[in-house]
PDB file of C-alpha atoms in Angstrom:
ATOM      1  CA  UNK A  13     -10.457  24.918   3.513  1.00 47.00           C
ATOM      2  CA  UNK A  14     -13.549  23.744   4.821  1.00 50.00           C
ATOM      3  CA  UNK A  15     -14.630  20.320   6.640  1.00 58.00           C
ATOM      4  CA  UNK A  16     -17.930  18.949   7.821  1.00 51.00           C
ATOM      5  CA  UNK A  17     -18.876  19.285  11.155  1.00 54.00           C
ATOM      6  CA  UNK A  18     -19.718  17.427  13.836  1.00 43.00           C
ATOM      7  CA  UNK A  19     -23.317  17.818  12.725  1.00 43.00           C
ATOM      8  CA  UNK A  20     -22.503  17.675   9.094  1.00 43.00           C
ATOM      9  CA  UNK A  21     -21.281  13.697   9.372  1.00 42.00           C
ATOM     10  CA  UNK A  22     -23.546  10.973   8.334  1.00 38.00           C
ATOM     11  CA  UNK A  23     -25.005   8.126  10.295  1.00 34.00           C
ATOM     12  CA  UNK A  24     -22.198   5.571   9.462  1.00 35.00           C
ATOM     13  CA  UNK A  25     -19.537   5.538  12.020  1.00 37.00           C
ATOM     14  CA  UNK A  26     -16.250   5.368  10.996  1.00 38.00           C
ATOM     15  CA  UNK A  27     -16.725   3.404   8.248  1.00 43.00           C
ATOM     16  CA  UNK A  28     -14.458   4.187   5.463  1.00 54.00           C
ATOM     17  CA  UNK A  29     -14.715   2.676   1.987  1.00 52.00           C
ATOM     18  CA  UNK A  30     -11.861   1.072   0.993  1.00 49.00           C
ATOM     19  CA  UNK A  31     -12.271   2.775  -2.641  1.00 50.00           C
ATOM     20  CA  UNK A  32     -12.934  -0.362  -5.208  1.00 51.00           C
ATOM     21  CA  UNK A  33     -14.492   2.630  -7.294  1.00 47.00           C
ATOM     22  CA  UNK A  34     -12.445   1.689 -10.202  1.00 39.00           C
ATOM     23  CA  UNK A  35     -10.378   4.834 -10.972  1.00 37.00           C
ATOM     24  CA  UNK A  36     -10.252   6.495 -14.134  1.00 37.00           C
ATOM     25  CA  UNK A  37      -7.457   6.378 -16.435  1.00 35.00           C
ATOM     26  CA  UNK A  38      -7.063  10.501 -16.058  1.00 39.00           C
ATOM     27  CA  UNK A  39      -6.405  10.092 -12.699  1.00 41.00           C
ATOM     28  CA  UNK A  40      -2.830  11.474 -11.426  1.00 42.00           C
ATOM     29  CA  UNK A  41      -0.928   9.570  -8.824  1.00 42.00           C
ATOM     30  CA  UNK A  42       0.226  10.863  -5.154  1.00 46.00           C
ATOM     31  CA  UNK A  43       3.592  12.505  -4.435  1.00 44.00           C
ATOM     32  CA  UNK A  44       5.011   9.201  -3.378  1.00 43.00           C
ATOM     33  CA  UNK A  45       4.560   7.769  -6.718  1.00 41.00           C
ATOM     34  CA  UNK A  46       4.575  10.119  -9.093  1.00 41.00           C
ATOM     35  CA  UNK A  47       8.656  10.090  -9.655  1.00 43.00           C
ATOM     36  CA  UNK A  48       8.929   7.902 -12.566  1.00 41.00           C
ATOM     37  CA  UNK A  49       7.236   7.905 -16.494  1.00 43.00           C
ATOM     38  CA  UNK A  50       9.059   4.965 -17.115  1.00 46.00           C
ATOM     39  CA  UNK A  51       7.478   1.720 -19.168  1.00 48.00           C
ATOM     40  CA  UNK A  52       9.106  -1.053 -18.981  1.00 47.00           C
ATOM     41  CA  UNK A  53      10.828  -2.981 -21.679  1.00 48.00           C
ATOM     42  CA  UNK A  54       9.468  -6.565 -21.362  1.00 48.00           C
ATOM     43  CA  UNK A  55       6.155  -7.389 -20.010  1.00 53.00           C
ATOM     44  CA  UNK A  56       4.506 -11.158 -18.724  1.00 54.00           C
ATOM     45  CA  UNK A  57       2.947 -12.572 -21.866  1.00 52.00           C
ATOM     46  CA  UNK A  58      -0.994 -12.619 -22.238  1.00 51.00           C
ATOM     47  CA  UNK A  59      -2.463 -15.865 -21.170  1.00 51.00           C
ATOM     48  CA  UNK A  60      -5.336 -17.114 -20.446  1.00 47.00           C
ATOM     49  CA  UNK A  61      -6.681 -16.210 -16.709  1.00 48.00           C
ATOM     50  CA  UNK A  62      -7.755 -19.342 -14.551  1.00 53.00           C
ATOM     51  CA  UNK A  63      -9.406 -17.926 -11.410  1.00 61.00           C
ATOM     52  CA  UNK A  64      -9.693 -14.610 -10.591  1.00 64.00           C
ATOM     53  CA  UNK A  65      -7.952 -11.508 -12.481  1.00 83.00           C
ATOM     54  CA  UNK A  66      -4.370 -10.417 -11.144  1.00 96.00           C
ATOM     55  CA  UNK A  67      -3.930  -7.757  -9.075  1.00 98.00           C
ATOM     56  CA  UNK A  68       0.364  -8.620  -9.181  1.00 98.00           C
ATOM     57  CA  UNK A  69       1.662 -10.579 -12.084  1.00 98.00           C
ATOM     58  CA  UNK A  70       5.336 -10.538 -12.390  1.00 98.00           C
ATOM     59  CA  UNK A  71       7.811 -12.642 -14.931  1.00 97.00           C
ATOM     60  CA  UNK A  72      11.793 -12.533 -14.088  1.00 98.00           C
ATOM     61  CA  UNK A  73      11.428  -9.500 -12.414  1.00 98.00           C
ATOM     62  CA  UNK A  74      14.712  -8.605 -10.687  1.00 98.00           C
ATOM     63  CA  UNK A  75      17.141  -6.004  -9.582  1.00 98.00           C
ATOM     64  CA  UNK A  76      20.533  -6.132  -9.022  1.00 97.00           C
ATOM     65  CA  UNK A  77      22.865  -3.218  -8.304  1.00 95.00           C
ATOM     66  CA  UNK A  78      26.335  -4.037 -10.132  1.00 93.00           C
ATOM     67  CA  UNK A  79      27.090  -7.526  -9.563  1.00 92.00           C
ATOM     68  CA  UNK A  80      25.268  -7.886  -5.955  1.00 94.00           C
ATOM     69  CA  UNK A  81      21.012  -8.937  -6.546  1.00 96.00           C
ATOM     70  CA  UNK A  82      18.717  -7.262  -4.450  1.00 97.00           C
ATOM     71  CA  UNK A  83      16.028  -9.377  -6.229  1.00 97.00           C
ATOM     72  CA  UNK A  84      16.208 -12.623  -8.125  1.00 97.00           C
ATOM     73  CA  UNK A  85      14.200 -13.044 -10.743  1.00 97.00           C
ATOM     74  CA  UNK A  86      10.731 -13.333  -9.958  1.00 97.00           C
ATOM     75  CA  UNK A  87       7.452 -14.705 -10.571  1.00 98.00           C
ATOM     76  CA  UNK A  88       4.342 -13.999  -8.705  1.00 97.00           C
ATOM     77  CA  UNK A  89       0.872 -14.221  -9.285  1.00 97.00           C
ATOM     78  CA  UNK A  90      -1.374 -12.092  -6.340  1.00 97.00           C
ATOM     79  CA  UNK A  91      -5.292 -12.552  -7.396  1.00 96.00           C
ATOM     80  CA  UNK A  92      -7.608  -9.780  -7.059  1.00 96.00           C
ATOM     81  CA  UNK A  93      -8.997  -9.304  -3.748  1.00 96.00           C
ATOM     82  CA  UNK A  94      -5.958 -11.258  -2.075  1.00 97.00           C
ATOM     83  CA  UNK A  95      -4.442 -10.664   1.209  1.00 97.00           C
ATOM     84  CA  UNK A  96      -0.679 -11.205   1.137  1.00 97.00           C
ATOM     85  CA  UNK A  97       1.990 -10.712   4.338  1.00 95.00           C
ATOM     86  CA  UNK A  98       5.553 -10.624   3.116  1.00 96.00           C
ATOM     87  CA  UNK A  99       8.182 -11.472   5.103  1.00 94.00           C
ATOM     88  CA  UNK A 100      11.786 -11.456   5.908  1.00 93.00           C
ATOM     89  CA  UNK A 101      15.531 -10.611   7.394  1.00 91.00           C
ATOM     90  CA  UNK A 102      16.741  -7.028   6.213  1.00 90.00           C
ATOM     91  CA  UNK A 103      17.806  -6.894   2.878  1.00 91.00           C
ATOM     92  CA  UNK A 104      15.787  -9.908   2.274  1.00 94.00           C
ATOM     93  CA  UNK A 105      14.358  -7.967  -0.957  1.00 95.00           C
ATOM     94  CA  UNK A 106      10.622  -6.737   0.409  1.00 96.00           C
ATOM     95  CA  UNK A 107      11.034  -3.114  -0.180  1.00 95.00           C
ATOM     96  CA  UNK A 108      12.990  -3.856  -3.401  1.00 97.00           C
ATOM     97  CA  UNK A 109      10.199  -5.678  -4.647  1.00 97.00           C
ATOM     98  CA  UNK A 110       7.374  -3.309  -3.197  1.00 97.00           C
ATOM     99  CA  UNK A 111       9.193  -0.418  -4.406  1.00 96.00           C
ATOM    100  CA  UNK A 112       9.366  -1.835  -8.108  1.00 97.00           C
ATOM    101  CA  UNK A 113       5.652  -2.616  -8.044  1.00 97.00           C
ATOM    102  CA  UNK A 114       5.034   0.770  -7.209  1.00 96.00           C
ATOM    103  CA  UNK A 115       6.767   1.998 -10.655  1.00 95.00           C
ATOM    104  CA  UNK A 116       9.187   3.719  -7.758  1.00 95.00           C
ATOM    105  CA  UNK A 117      12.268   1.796  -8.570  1.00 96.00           C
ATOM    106  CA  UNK A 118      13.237   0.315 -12.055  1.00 96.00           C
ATOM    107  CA  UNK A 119      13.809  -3.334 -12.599  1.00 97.00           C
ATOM    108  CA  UNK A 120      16.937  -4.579 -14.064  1.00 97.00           C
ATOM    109  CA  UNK A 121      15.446  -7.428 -15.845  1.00 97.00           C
ATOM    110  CA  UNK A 122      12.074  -8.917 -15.788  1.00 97.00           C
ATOM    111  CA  UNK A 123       8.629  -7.230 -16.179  1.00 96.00           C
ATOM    112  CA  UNK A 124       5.428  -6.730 -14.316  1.00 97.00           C
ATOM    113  CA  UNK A 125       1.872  -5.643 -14.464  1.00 97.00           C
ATOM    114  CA  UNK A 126      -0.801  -4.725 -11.696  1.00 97.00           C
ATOM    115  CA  UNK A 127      -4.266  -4.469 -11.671  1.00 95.00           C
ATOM    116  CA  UNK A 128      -3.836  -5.569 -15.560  1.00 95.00           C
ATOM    117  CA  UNK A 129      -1.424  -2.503 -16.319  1.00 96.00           C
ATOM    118  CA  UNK A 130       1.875  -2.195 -16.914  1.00 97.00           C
ATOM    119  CA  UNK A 131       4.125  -0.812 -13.704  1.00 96.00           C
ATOM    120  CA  UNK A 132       4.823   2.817 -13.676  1.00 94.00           C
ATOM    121  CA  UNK A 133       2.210   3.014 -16.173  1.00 96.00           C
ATOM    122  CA  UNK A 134      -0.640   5.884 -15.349  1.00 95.00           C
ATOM    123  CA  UNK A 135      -3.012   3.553 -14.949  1.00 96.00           C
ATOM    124  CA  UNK A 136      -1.073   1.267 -12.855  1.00 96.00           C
ATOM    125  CA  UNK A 137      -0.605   3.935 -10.327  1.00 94.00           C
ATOM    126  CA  UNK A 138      -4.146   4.940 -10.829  1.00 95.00           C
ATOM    127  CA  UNK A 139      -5.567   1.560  -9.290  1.00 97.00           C
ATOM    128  CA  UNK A 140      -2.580   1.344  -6.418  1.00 97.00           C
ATOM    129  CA  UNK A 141      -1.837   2.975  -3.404  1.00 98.00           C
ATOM    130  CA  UNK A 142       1.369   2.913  -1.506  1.00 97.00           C
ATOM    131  CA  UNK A 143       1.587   3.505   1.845  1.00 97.00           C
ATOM    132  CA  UNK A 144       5.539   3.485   3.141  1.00 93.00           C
ATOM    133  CA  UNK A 145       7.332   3.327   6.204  1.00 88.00           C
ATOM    134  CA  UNK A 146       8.556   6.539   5.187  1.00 89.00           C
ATOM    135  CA  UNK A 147       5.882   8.938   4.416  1.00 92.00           C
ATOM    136  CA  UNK A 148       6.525  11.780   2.435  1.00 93.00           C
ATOM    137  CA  UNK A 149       4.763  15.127   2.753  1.00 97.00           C
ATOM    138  CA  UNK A 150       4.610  18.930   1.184  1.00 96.00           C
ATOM    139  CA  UNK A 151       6.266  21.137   3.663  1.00 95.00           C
ATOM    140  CA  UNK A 152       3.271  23.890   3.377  1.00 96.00           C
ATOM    141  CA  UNK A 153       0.359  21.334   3.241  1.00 97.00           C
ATOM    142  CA  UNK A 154      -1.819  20.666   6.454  1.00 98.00           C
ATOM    143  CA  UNK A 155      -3.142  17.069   7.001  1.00 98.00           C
ATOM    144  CA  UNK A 156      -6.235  18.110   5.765  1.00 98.00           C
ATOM    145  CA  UNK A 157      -4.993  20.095   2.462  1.00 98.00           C
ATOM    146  CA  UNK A 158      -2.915  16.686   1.820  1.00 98.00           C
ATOM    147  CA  UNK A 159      -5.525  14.181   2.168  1.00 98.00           C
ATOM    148  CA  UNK A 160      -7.959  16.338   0.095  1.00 98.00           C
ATOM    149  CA  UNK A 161      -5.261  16.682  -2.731  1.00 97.00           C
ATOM    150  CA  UNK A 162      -4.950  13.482  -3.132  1.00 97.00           C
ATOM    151  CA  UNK A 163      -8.949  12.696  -2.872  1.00 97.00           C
ATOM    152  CA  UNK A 164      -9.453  15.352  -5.567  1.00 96.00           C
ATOM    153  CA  UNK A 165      -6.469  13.827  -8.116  1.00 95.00           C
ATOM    154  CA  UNK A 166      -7.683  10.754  -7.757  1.00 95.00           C
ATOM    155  CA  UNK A 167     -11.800  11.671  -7.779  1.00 94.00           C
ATOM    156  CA  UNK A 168     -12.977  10.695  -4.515  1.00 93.00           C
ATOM    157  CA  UNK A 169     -16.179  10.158  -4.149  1.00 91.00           C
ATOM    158  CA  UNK A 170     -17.699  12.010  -0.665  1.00 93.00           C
ATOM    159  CA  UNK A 171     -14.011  12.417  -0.166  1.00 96.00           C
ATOM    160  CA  UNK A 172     -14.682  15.183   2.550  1.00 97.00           C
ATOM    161  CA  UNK A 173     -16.946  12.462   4.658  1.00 96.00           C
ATOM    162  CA  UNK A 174     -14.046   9.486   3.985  1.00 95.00           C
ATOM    163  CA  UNK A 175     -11.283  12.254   5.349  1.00 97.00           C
ATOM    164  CA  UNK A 176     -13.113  13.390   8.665  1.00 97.00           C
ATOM    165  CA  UNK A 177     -13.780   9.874   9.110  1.00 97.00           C
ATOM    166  CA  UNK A 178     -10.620   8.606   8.570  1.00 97.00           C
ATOM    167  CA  UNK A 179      -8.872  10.894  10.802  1.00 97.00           C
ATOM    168  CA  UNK A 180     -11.306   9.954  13.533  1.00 97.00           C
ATOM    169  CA  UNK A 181     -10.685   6.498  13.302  1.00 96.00           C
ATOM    170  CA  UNK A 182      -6.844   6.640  13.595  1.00 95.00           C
ATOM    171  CA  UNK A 183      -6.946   9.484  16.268  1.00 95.00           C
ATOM    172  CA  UNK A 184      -5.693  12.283  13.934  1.00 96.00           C
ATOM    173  CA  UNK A 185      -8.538  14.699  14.661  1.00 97.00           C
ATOM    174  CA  UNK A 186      -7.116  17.377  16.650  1.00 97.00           C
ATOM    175  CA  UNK A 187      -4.173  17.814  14.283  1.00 97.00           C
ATOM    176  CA  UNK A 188      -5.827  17.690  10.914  1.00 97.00           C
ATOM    177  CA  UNK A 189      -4.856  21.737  10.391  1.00 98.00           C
ATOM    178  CA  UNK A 190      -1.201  21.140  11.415  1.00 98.00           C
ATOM    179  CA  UNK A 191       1.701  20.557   8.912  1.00 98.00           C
ATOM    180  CA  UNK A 192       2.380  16.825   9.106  1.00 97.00           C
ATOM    181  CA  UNK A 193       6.201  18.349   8.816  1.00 93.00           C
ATOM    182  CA  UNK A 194       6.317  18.860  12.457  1.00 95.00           C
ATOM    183  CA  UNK A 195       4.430  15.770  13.759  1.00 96.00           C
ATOM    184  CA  UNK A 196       6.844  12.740  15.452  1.00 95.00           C
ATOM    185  CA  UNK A 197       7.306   9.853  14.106  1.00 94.00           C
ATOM    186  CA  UNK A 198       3.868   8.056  14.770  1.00 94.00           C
ATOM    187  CA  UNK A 199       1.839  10.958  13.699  1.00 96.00           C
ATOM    188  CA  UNK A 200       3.277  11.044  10.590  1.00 96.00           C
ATOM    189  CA  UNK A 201       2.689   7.247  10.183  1.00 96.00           C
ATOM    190  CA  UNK A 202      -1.230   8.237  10.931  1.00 97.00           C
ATOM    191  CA  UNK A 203      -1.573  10.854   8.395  1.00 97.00           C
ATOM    192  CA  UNK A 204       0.165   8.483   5.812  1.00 97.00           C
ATOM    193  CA  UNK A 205      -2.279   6.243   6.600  1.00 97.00           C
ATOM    194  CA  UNK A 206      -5.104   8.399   5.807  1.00 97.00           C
ATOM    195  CA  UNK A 207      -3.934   9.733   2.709  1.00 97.00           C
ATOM    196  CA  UNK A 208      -3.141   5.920   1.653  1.00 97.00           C
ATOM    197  CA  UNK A 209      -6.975   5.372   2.138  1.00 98.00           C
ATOM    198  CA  UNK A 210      -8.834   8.435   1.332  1.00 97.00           C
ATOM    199  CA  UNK A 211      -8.085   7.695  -3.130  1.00 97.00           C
ATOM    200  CA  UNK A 212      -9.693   4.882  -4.635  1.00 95.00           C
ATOM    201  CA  UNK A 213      -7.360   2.068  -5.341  1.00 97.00           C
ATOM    202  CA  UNK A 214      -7.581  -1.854  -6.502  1.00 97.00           C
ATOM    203  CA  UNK A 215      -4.371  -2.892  -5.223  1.00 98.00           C
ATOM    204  CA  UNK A 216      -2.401  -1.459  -1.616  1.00 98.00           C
ATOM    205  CA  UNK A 217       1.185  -1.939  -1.536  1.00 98.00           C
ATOM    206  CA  UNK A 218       2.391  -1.385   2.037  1.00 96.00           C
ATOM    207  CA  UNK A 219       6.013  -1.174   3.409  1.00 95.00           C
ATOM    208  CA  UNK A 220       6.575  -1.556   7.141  1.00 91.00           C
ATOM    209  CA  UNK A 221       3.552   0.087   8.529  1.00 91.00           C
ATOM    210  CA  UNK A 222       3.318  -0.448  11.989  1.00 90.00           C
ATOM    211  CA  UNK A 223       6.219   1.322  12.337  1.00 86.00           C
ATOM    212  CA  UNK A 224       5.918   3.904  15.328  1.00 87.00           C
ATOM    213  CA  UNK A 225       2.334   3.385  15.660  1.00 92.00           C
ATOM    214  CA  UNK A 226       0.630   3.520  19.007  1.00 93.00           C
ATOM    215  CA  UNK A 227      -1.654   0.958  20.227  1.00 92.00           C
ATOM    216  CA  UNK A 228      -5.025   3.161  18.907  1.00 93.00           C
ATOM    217  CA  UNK A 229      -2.955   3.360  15.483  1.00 94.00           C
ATOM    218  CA  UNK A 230      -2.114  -0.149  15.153  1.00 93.00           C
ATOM    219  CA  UNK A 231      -5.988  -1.489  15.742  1.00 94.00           C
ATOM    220  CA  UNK A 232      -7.055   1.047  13.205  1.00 96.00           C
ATOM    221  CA  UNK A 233      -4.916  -0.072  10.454  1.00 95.00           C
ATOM    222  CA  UNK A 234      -6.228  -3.678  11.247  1.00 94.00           C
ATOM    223  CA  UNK A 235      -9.636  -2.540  10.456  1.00 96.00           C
ATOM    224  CA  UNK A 236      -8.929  -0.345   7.524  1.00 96.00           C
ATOM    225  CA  UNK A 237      -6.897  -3.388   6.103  1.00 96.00           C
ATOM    226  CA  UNK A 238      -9.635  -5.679   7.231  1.00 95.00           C
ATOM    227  CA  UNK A 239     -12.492  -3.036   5.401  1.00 96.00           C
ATOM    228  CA  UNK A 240     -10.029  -2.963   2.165  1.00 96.00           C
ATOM    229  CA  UNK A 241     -10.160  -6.692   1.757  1.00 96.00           C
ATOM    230  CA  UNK A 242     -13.806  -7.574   2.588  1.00 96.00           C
ATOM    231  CA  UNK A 243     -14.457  -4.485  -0.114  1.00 95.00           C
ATOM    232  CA  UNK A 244     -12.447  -6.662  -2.987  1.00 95.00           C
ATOM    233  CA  UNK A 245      -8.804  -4.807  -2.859  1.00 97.00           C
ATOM    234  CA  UNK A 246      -5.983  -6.682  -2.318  1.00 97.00           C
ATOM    235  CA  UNK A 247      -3.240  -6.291  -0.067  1.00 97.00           C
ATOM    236  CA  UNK A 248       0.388  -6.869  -0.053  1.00 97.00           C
ATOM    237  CA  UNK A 249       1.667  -6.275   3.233  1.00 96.00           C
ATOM    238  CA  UNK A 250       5.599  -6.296   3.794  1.00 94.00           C
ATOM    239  CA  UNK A 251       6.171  -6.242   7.541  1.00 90.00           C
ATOM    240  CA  UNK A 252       7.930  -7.389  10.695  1.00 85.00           C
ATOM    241  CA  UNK A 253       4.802  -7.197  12.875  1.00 82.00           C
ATOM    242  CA  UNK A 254       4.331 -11.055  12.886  1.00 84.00           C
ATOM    243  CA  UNK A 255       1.622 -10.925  15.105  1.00 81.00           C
ATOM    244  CA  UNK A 256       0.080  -9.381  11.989  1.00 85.00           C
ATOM    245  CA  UNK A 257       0.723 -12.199   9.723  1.00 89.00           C
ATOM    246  CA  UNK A 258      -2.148 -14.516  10.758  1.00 85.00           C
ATOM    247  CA  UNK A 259      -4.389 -11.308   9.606  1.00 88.00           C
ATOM    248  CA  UNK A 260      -3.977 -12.620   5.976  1.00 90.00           C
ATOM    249  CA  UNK A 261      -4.812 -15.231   3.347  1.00 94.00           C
ATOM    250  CA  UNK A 262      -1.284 -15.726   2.219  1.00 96.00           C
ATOM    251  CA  UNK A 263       2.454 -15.781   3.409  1.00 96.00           C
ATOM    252  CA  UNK A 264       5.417 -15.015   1.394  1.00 96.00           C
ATOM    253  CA  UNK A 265       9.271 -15.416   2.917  1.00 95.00           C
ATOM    254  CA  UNK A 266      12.005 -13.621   1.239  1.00 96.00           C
ATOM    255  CA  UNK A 267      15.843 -14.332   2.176  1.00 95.00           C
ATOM    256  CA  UNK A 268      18.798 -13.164   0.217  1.00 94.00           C
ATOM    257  CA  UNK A 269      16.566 -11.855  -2.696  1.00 96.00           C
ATOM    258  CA  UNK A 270      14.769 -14.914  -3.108  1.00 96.00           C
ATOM    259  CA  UNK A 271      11.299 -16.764  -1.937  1.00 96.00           C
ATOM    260  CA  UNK A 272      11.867 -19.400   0.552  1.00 95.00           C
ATOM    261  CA  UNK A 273       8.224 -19.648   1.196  1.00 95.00           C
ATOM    262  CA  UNK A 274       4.997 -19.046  -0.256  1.00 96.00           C
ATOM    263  CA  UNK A 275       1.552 -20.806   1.446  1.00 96.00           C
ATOM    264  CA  UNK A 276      -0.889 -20.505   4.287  1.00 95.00           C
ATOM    265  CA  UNK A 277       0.230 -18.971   7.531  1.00 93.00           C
ATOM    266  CA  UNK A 278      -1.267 -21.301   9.709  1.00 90.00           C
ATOM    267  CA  UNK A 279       1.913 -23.820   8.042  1.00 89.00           C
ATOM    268  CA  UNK A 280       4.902 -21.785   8.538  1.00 90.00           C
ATOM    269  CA  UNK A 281       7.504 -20.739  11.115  1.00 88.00           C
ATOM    270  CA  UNK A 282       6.953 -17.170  10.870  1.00 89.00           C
ATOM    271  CA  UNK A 283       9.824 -16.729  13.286  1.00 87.00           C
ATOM    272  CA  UNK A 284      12.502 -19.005  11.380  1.00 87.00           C
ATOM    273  CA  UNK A 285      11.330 -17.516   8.093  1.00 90.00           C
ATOM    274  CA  UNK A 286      12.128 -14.308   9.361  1.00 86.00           C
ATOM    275  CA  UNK A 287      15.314 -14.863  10.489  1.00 83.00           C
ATOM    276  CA  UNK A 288      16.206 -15.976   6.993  1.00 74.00           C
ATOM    277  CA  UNK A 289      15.532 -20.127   7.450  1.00 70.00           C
ATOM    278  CA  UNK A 290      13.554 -22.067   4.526  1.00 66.00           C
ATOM    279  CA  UNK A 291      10.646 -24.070   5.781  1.00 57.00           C
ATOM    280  CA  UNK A 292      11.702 -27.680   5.078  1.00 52.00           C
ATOM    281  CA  UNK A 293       8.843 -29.445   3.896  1.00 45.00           C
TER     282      UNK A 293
END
C-alpha cells in the first residue's frame, strides 16, 4: 500500500471533511455494520416534514428480551444536522437504542428510519457511521489497509489525504502499518475513530467514545465532532463523559428503558439524570 508523503499533503492542516458527500445507494457498509439484511416489519408513517428532514425518526420502537424491556417504546425525532448527547445509568437503554439504529440489533416492536431510510436497510447504513466503544477489526489488516477499505466501499473522495490526515490529528501516525489487533485499549479507540470518519456519512451514531482515550485523543474527537456538525451531519452521542454534554444542541436522559428527559443542556442536572433521577419540572 502506498500513502502520501510528507511532501505529498496539501496546504490544509488537519482538516478533515466530515463526509456530507451524500453516499450512493451501491455503497457497502463497514464490518461493524454489515451483520444484518434485515427490514423491518412496520415503519413510522409518511407525514408531512415541518422543519428540517430527519436524520432519526422512530415510532414504538422497543426491545425487550422475554418479559424484561431493554427499551420502551419509543418515539424520537433527531433533525438533520442535529447534535444530540444521550445519557444515562447502565442498562438505562443507550446502546440498546444505538445499536438498533445501527440495523445491529433487531427491534421487538416498533419501527425506524434514518437519514429517510429504513434501518438495516443498504442505504441506511450507507448514510451512517457507527463508531463503538468496542471497535472491531480484521486480524490481518493494518490501520492503514482498514481505513482505506472502508474509504474505498464507501467512495471516498481524496480518501488517501482524509486518512493521513486523520491519523495525524488523533496521534495515530507512527502506527498506521501496525495491526490494530495488538494496539491497547486507547489505540484501538484512535483507529476506530479514524475509520468512523474517513467514509462519507449523514448521520454518526456513537457509543461510549471517550473510552480509554488519552488527553490528545479526547480533544481530537471534540474537533472531528465539532467539524461533523458545522459540515451538516448529525450526531447522536451516547456517553458518560458529561463534561462532553454541554458540546451539543440537545440532551436526552434514559433510565430503566425509558426518556426521563429530553431539552437543552444548559436546563438539566446532568449528574441526577445520570444517576437515573427525572428532572422535575
Amino acid at each position: 500500500m502506498t500513502r502520501p508523503d510528507n511532501s505529498q499533503r496539501s496546504s490544509r492542516s488537519n482538516r478533515p471533511t466530515s463526509g456530507r458527500q451524500r453516499p450512493s445507494a451501491k455503497s457497502t457498509p463497514s464490518p461493524a455494520v454489515a451483520d444484518s439484511e434485515r427490514e423491518p416489519e412496520h415503519l413510522p408513517q409518511d407525514e408531512p416534514e415541518v422543519g428540517p428532514p430527519l436524520a432519526v425518526h422512530t415510532e414504538g420502537l422497543g426491545k425487550s428480551y422475554g418479559d424484561a424491556p431493554a427499551l420502551f417504546p419509543l418515539d424520537l425525532k433527531v433533525a438533520e444536522g442535529e447534535r444530540v448527547s444521550l445519557i444515562g445509568h447502565n442498562g438505562s437503554g443507550k446502546t440498546t437504542l444505538i445499536r438498533m439504529l445501527t440495523g445491529m440489533l433487531e427491534p421487538s416492536e416498533g419501527g425506524a428510519t434514518v437519514a429517510g431510510h429504513p434501518i438495516a436497510s443498504l442505504e441506511a447504513r450507507a448514510a451512517v457511521s457507527y463508531l463503538s466503544d468496542q471497535p472491531v477489526f480484521y486480524d490481518d489488516l493494518t490501520v492503514w489497509e482498514h481505513l482505506e477499505y472502508i474509504a474505498r466501499l464507501h467512495s471516498t473522495e481524496d480518501w488517501e489525504q482524509q486518512a493521513v490526515d486523520l491519523v495525524d490529528m488523533i496521534g495515530l501516525t507512527p502506527r498506521v502499518d501496525d495491526l490494530p489487533m495488538t494496539f491497547s485499549r486507547g489505540l484501538k479507540q484512535k483507529a476506530a475513530i479514524a475509520m468512523a470518519f474517513v467514509r462519507p456519512f449523514e448521520l454518526m451514531l456513537i457509543d461510549e467514545p471517550f473510552v480509554g482515550l488519552d488527553r490528545m485523543g479526547r480533544e481530537a474527537l471534540l474537533d472531528l465532532l465539532s467539524l461533523a456538525h458545522r459540515d451538516g451531519a448529525a450526531l447522536v452521542v451516547a456517553t458518560h463523559e458529561l463534561s462532553s454534554v454541554s458540546e451539543g444542541q440537545r440532551l436526552i436522559a434514559l433510565a430503566g428503558g425509558e426518556v426521563t428527559y429530553d431539552g437543552s443542556p444548559a436546563a438539566a442536572d446532568v449528574n441526577a439524570l445520570t444517576e437515573g433521577v427525572r428532572n422535575e419540572d
